Amino acid sequence: HGAEVAGGMFLTQMGMGGYDSALASLGNIEPDQSTSLLQKRKQLQQVEAEYVRKRREYDERMKQCQEREAELAAKQEVIRVNVVRFERFISDNDTKRQRALTKERDEIAERLTLQQELEGLERVEQRSHAGLAELTHSLGYLAKYEAFLDGVVEDSLKFSEIPEVLFKYGTLQGTNVDLRGLLEARNLSVEADRARLYHYTKDKEDEVMVGGAYTSRMKMALEAIRVTNAKVMELGATKSAIANLFQRCKAVSRGTPTYTMAEPDLVLEFIQNKVTDLEFAIEVGCKGPEAAGLKLGKFNKHKHRVDFTGTNGSRRAAGGGARASIGAGNAGGVATDTENVRGTP
C-alpha cells in the first residue's frame, strides 16, 4: 500500500483514537481505496455473520416445525385408531338408545290412551249419578199417588157398592205392584252400574299406576345404561393410552418385558420407571452430570458401564439394569446407551 503521510501520520496506521480520530484530524481528506476496502470487508463480514445467524435461526425453527408436525401426525394416527376401534361400540350404543327412546314414546302414548279412557269412564259415572238423581226425583213425584191410594183405602167406607170398591182396590193393587217392581228394577240397575263403574275405575287406576312404575323403571334403567356406557368409554380410552405408552416404551427398551397387558400393575410400573429414567437422562444430557447431581465413578474394563452416586448419597450401579457410557465429545457430557437409569435423581 502506498504510505501517504498527512500531519506526520500514515493513513493505515492505528493511532490512539483509531481510524475515526485519524480521519477527523485530516479534515476534508478522503480515505484511500485500501481504507475503503477494509471498511467494506468489515461490513461484508458483519453481513455474513448476520446471514449465518439468521440462517441458523431459520434451520432451528424449521426443525421445530418438523418435530411438531411429526408429533401431530402421531396423535392423529392414535385418534384415528381409537375412532375405528370404538366405532362399532358407539353404533351399538346409539341403536340401544334409539330403541329405548322408541319404547319410551310408545309408553307415553299408551299412558295418554289410558288417561282418555279414564276420563270417558268418569263422564259415564257422572251420567249415572245424573240418572240416579232423576230416578230419585221420579220416586218422590210418584209418592203422591201412594198417599192418594192410602187415603182412598181409608175413605173406602163411603162407597156404597161392594163390586165398585173391589174393582178399585184391584186396580190400585195392580198399579202398586207395577210401581214397586219398576222401582226395585231401577234400584238394582243403578246399584249394578255403580258397582261396575267402581270396579272399572279401580282397574284403570291400577293399570295407570303400574304403567307409571314401569315407565320410571325404564327411565332409571336407561340412565344406568348411559352412565355405564360413559364409564366403559372412559375405561377403554385409558386402556388404549396405557397400551400405547407400553408399546412405545418397549420399542425404545433394550430388553423386551415378558409380561403383557394382562398384568396391569407390572405394565404401569414399567411405564413409570421408563418415564422416570428418560427424565433423568434428559436432565443429565441438558445440564451435565455434575449439574444434574451425579458423581461419576470409574470405568470398568469393558468401557461401557459406570457406577455413579447422586448428591443425596444413593449409589446407582450398572449391574441393576442401569448402564451409562460417558462421552467426552457430546453436548451434555453424558450419553446413555441402555434402556433406563434406575435410582432417585
CSV table of N, CA, C and O in Angstrom, one decimal, residues 60 81 101 175-176 280:
chain,number,residue,atom,x,y,z
A,60,GLU,N,-33.3,-23.8,12.8
A,60,GLU,CA,-33.8,-24.3,14.1
A,60,GLU,C,-35.4,-24.2,14.1
A,60,GLU,O,-36.0,-25.2,14.6
A,81,VAL,N,-57.1,-44.5,15.1
A,81,VAL,CA,-57.1,-45.9,15.6
A,81,VAL,C,-58.2,-46.0,16.7
A,81,VAL,O,-59.0,-47.0,16.7
A,101,LEU,N,-85.6,-44.9,23.3
A,101,LEU,CA,-86.4,-43.7,23.1
A,101,LEU,C,-87.8,-44.1,22.4
A,101,LEU,O,-88.8,-43.6,22.8
A,175,THR,N,-151.6,-51.5,40.3
A,175,THR,CA,-150.8,-50.3,40.0
A,175,THR,C,-149.6,-50.2,41.0
A,175,THR,O,-148.5,-49.9,40.7
A,176,ASN,N,-149.9,-50.5,42.3
A,176,ASN,CA,-148.9,-50.5,43.3
A,176,ASN,C,-147.8,-51.6,43.0
A,176,ASN,O,-146.6,-51.3,43.2
A,280,PHE,N,-34.6,-38.4,33.8
A,280,PHE,CA,-33.3,-38.2,34.4
A,280,PHE,C,-32.2,-38.2,33.3
A,280,PHE,O,-31.3,-37.4,33.4
